[in-house]
PDB file of C-alpha atoms in Angstrom:
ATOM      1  CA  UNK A   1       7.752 -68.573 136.104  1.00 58.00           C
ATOM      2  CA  UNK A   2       4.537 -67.374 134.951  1.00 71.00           C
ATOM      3  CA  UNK A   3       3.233 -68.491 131.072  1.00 87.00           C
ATOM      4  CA  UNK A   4       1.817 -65.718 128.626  1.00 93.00           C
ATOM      5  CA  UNK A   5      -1.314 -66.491 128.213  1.00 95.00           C
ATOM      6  CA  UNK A   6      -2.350 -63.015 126.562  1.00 97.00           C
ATOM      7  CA  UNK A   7      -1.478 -60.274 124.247  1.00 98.00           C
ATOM      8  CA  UNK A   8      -2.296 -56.943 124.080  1.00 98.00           C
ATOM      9  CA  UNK A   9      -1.766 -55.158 120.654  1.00 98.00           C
ATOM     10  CA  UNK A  10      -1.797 -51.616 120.263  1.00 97.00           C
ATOM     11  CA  UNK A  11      -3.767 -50.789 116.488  1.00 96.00           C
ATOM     12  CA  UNK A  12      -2.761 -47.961 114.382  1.00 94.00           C
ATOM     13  CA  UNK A  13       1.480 -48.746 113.569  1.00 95.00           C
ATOM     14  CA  UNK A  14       1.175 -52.130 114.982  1.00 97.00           C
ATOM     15  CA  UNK A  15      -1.545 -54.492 113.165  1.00 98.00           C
ATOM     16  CA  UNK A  16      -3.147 -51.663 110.765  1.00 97.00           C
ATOM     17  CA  UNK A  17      -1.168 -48.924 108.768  1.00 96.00           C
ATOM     18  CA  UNK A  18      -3.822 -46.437 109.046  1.00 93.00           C
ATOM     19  CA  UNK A  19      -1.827 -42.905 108.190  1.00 95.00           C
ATOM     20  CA  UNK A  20      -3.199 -42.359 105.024  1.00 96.00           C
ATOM     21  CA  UNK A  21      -6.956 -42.830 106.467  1.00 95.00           C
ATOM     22  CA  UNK A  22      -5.467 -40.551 109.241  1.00 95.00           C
ATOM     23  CA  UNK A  23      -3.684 -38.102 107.114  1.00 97.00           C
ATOM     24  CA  UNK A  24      -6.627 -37.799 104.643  1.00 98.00           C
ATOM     25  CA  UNK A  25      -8.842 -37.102 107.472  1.00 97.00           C
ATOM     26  CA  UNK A  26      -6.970 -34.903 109.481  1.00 98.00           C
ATOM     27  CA  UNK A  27      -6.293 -32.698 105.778  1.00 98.00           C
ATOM     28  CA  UNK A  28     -10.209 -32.470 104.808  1.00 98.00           C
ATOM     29  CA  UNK A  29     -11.272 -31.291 108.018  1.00 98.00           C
ATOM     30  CA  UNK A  30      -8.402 -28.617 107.894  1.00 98.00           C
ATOM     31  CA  UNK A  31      -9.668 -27.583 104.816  1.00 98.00           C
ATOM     32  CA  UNK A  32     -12.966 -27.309 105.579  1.00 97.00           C
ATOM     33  CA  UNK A  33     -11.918 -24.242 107.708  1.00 97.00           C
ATOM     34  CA  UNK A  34      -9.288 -22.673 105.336  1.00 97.00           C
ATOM     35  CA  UNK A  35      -6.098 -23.836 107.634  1.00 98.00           C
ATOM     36  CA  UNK A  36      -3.415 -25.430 105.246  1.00 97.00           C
ATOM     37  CA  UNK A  37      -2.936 -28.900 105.042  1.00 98.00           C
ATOM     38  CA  UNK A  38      -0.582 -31.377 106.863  1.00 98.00           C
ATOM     39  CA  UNK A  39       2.002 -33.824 104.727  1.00 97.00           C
ATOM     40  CA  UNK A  40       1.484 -37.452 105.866  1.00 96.00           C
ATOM     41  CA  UNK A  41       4.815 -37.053 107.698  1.00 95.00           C
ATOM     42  CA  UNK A  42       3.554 -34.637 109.973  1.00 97.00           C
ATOM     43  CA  UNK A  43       0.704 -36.527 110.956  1.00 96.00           C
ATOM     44  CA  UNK A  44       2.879 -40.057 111.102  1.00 93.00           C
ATOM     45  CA  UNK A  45       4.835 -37.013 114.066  1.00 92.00           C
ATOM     46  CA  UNK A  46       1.476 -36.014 115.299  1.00 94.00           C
ATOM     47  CA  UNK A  47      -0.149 -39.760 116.409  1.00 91.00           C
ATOM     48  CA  UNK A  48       0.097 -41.952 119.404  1.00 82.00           C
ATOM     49  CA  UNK A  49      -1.766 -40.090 121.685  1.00 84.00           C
ATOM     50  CA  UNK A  50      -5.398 -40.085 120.544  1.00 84.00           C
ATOM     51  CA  UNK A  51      -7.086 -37.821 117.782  1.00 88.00           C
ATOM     52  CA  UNK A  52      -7.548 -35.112 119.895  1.00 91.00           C
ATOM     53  CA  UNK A  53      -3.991 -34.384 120.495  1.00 93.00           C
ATOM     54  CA  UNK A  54      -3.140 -35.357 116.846  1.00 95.00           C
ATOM     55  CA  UNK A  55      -5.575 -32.769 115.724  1.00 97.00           C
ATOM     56  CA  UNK A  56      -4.388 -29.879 118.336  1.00 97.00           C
ATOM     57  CA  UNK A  57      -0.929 -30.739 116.754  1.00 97.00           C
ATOM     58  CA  UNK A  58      -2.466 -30.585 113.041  1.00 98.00           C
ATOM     59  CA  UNK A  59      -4.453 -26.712 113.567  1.00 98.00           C
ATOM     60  CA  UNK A  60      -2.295 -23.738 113.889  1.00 97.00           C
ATOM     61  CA  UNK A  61      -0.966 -22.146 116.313  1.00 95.00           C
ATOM     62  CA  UNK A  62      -3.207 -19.909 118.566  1.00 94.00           C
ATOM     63  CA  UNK A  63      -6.646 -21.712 116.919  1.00 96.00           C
ATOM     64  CA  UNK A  64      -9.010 -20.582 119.379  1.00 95.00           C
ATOM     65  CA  UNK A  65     -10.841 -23.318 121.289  1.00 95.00           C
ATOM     66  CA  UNK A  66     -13.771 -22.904 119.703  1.00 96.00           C
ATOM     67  CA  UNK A  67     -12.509 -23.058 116.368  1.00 97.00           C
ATOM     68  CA  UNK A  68     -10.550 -26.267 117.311  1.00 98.00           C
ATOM     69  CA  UNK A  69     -13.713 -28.193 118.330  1.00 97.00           C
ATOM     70  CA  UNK A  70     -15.490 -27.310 115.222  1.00 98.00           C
ATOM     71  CA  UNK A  71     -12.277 -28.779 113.425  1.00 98.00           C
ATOM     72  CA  UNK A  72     -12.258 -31.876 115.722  1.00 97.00           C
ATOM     73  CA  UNK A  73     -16.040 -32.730 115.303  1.00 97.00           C
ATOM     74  CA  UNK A  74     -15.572 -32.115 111.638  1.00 97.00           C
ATOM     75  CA  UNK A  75     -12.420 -34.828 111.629  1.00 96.00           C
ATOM     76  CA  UNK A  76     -14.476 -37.434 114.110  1.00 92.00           C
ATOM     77  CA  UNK A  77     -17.230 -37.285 111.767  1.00 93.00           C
ATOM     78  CA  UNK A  78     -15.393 -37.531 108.465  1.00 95.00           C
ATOM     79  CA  UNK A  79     -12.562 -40.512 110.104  1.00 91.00           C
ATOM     80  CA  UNK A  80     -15.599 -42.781 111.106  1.00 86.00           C
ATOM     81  CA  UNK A  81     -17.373 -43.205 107.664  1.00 91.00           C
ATOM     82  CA  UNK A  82     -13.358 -42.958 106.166  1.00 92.00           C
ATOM     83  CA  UNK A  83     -11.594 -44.699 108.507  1.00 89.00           C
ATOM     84  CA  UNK A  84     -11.080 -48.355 106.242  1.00 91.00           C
ATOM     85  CA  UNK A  85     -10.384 -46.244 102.508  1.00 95.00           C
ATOM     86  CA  UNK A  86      -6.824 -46.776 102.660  1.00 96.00           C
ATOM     87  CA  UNK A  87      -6.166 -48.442 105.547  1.00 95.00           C
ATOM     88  CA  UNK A  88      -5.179 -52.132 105.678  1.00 95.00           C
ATOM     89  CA  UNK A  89      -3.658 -54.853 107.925  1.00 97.00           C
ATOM     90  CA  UNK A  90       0.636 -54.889 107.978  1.00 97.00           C
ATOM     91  CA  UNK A  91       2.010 -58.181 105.840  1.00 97.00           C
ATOM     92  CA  UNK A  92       2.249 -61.101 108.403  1.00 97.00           C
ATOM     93  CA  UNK A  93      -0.302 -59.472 110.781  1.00 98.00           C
ATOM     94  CA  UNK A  94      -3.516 -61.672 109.699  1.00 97.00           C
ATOM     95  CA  UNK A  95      -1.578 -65.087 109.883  1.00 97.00           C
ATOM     96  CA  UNK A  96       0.535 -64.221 113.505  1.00 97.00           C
ATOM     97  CA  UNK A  97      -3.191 -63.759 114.976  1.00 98.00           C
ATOM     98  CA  UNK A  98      -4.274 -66.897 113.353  1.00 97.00           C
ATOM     99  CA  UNK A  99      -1.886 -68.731 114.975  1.00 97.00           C
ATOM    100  CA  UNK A 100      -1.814 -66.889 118.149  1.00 97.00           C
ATOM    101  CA  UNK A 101      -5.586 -67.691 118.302  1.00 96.00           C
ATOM    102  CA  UNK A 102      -4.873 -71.059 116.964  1.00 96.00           C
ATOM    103  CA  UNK A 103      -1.994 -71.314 120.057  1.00 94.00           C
ATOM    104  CA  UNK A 104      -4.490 -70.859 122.449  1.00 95.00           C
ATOM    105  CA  UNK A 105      -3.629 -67.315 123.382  1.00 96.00           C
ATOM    106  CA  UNK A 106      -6.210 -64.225 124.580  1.00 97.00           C
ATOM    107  CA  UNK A 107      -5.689 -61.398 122.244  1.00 98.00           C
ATOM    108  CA  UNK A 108      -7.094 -57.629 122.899  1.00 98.00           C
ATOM    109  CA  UNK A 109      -6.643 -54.788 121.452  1.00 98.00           C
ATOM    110  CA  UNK A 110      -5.936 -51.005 123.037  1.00 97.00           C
ATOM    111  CA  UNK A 111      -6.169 -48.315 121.146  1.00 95.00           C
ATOM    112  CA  UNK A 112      -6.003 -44.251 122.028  1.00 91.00           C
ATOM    113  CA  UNK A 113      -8.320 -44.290 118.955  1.00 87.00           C
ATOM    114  CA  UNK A 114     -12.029 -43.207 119.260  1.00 84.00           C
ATOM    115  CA  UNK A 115     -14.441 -46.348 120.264  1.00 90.00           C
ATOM    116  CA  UNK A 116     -16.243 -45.649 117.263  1.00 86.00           C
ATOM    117  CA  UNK A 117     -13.559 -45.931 114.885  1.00 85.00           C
ATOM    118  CA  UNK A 118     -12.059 -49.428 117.085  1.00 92.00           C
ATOM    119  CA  UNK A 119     -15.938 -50.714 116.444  1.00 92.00           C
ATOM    120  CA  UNK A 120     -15.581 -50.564 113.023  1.00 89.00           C
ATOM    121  CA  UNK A 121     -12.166 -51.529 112.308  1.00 92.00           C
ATOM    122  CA  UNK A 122     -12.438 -54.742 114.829  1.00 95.00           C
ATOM    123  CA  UNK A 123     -15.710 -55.833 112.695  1.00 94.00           C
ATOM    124  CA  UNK A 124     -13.772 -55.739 109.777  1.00 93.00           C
ATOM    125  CA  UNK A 125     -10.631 -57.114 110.673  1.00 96.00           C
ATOM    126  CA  UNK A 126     -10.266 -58.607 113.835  1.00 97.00           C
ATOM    127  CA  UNK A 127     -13.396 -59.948 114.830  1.00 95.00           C
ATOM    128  CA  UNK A 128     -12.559 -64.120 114.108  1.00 96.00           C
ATOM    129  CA  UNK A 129      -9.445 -63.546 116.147  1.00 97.00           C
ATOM    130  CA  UNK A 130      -9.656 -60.358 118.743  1.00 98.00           C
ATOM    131  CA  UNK A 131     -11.719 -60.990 122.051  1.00 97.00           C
ATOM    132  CA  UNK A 132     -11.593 -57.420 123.236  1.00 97.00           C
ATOM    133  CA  UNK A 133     -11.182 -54.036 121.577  1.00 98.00           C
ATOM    134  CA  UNK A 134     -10.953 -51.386 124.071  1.00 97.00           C
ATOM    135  CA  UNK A 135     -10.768 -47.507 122.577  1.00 94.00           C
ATOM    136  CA  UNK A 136     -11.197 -43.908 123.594  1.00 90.00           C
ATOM    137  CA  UNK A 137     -14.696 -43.933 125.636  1.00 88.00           C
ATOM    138  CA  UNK A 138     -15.241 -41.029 128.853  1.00 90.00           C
ATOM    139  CA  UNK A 139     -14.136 -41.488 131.964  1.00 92.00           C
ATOM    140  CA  UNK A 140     -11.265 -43.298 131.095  1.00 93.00           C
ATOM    141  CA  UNK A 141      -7.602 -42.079 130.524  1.00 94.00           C
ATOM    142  CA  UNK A 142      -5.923 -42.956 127.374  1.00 92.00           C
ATOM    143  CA  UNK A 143      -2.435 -44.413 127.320  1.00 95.00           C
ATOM    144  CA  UNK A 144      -0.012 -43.654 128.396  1.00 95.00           C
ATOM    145  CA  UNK A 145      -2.268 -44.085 131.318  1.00 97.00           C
ATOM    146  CA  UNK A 146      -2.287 -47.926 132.008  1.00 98.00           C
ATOM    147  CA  UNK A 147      -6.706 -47.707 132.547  1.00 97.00           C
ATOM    148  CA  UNK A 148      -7.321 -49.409 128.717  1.00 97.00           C
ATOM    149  CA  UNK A 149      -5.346 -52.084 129.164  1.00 98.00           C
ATOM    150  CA  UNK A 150      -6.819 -53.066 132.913  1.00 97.00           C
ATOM    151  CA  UNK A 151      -9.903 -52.832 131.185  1.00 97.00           C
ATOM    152  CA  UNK A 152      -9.014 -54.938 128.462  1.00 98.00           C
ATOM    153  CA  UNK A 153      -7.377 -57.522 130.843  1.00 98.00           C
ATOM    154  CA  UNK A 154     -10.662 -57.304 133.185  1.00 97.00           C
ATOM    155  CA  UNK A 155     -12.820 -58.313 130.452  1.00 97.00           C
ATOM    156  CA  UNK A 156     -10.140 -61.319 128.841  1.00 97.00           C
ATOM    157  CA  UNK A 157     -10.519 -62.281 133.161  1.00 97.00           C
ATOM    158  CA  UNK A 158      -6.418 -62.685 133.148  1.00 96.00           C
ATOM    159  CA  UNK A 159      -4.024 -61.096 135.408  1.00 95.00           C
ATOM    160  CA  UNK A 160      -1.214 -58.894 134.189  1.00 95.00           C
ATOM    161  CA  UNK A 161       1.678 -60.848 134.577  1.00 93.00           C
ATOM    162  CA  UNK A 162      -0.034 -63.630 132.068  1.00 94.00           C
ATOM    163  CA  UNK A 163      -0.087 -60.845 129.284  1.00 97.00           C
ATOM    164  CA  UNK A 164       2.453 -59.130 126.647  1.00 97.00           C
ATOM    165  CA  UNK A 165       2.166 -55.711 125.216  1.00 98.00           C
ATOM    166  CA  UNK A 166       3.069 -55.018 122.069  1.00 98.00           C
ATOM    167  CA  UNK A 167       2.899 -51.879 120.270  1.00 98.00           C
ATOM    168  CA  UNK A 168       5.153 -49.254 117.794  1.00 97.00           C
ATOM    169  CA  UNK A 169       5.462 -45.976 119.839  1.00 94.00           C
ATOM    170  CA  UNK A 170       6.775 -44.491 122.921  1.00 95.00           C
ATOM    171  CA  UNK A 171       3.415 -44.096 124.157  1.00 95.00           C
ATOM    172  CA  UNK A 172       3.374 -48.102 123.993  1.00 97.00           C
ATOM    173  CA  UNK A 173       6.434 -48.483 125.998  1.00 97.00           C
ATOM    174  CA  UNK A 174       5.138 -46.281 128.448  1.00 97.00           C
ATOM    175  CA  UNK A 175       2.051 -47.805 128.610  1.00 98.00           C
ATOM    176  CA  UNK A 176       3.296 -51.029 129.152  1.00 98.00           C
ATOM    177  CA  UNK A 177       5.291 -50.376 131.840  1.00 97.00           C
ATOM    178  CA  UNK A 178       2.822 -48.535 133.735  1.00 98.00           C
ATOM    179  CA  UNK A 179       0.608 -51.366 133.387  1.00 97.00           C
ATOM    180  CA  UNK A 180       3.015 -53.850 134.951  1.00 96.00           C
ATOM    181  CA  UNK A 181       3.826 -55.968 131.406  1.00 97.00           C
ATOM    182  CA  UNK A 182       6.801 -57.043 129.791  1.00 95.00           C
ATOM    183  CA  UNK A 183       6.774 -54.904 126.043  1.00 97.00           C
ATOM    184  CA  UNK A 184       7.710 -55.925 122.406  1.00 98.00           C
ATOM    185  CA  UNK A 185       7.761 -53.115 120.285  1.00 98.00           C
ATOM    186  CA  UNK A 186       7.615 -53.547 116.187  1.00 98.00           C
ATOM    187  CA  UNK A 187       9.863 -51.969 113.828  1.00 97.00           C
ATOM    188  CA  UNK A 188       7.113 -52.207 110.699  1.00 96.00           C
ATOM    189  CA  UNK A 189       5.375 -49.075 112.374  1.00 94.00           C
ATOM    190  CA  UNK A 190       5.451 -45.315 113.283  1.00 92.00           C
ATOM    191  CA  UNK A 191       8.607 -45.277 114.834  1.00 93.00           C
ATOM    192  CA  UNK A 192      11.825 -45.953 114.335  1.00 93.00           C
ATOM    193  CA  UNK A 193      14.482 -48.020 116.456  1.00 96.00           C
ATOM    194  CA  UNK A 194      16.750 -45.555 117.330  1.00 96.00           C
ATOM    195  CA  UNK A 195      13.807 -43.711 118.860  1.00 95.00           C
ATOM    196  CA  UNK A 196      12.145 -45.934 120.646  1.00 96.00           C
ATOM    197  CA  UNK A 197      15.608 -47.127 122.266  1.00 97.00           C
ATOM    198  CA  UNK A 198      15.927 -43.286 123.296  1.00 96.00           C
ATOM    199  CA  UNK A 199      12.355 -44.237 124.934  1.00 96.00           C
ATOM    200  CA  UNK A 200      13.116 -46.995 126.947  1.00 96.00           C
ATOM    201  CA  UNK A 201      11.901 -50.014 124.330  1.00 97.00           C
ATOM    202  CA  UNK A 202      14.189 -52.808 124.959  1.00 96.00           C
ATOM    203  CA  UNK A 203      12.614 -55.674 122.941  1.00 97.00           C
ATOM    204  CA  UNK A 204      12.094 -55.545 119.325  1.00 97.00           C
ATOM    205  CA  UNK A 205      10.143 -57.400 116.609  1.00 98.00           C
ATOM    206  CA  UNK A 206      11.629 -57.183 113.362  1.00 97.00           C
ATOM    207  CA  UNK A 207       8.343 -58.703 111.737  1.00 97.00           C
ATOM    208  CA  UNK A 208       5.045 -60.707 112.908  1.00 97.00           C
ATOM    209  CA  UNK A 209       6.535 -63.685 112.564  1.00 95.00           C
ATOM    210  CA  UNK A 210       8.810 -62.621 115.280  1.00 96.00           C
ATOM    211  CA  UNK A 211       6.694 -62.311 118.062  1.00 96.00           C
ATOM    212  CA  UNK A 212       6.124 -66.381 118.924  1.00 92.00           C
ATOM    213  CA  UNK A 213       9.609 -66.627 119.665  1.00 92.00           C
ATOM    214  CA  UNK A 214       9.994 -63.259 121.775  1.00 94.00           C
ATOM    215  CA  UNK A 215       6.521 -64.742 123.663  1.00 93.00           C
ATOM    216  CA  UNK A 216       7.879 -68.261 124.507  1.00 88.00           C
ATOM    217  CA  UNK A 217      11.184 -66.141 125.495  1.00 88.00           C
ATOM    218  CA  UNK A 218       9.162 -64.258 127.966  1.00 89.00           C
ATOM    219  CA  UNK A 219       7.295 -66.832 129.607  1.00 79.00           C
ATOM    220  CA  UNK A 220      10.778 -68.658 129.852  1.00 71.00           C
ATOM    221  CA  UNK A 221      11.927 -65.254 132.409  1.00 64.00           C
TER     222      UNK A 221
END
């Protein structure tokens, strides 16, 4: 038996609702090039796998390339200086890290959202309790791909089977098991059970204050 020392959050759906910082976002820089806009719906469909593919989902169909990478440096600009309007932390979210921290555990965060926007949300948010926030940056492949979360355990200096990944998505299940760790997934965020059942999630948090007891339940395996 090996204890959980560490957690590894996904962001957006999991400690920060961010789709109306997303959505609002995604919609100016669509209008900026007369496409029509997206409902916040849509783009709660469109996330999980970074803001490029949530914008190639968001243009129309048959947007040339390089109309698409005007839109996308248009919506990287704009979601930087907008990316904390709406956007807050989930109820329960600030005082589960609190006593995580206050538990002893590592906690990092893993996000398929641009380094820039992590940087600012983890200064705002995170920094008292958050060791590591690992984002989009080149040369490394975003989740599903397990490369942000060896990254993030690298830097906490723990080995995989001392950590727990929790996230809202299938991209977080999928993650998780291709990086060797047990998963939680949350029911507060993007997805909803039935679908993330259909996508292999087997462990559920109903709320933040779940996620002590699923831990200890873990490290009792």
């Amino acid at each position: 038996m090996t204890k959980i020392t560490t957690i590894v959050f996904d962001l957006d759906g999991t400690l920060l609702n961010t789709l109306d910082d997303l959505a609002d976002s995604t919609n100016y820089a669509l209008t900026q090039f007369g496409f029509p806009t997206r409902s916040v719906e849509e783009v709660r469909r469109f996330v999980g796998n970074g803001v490029r593919k949530l914008m190639e989902r968001a243009v129309p169909v048959g947007t040339d390339s390089e109309r698409f990478e005007a839109v996308f440096d248009c919506f990287k600009r704009y979601y930087v200086e907008h990316c904390m309007v709406k956007t807050d932390l989930y109820p329960g979210v600030a005082d589960l890290l609190h006593e995580l921290k206050t538990a002893g555990y590592k906690i990092a965060i893993v996000s398929n959202k641009l380094q820039g926007g992590v940087d600012e949300l983890y200064r705002h948010y995170f920094q008292d309790t958050v060791q590591v926030a690992v984002g989009e940056r080149a040369g490394v492949r975003r989740k599903p791909a397990p490369d942000m979360v060896e990254i993030a355990l690298q830097e906490l200096g723990v080995e995989k089977d001392e950590a727990v990944y929790v996230g809202d998505s299938d991209v977080d299940v999928a993650t998780a098991a291709h990086a060797g760790l047990s998963c939680i997934s949350v029911l507060w965020g993007f997805r909803d059970r039935d679908f993330l059942e259909r996508n292999g999630a087997v462990r559920f948090a109903d709320s933040p204050a779940d996620i002590l007891g699923l831990l200890e339940s873990i490290s009792r395996l």
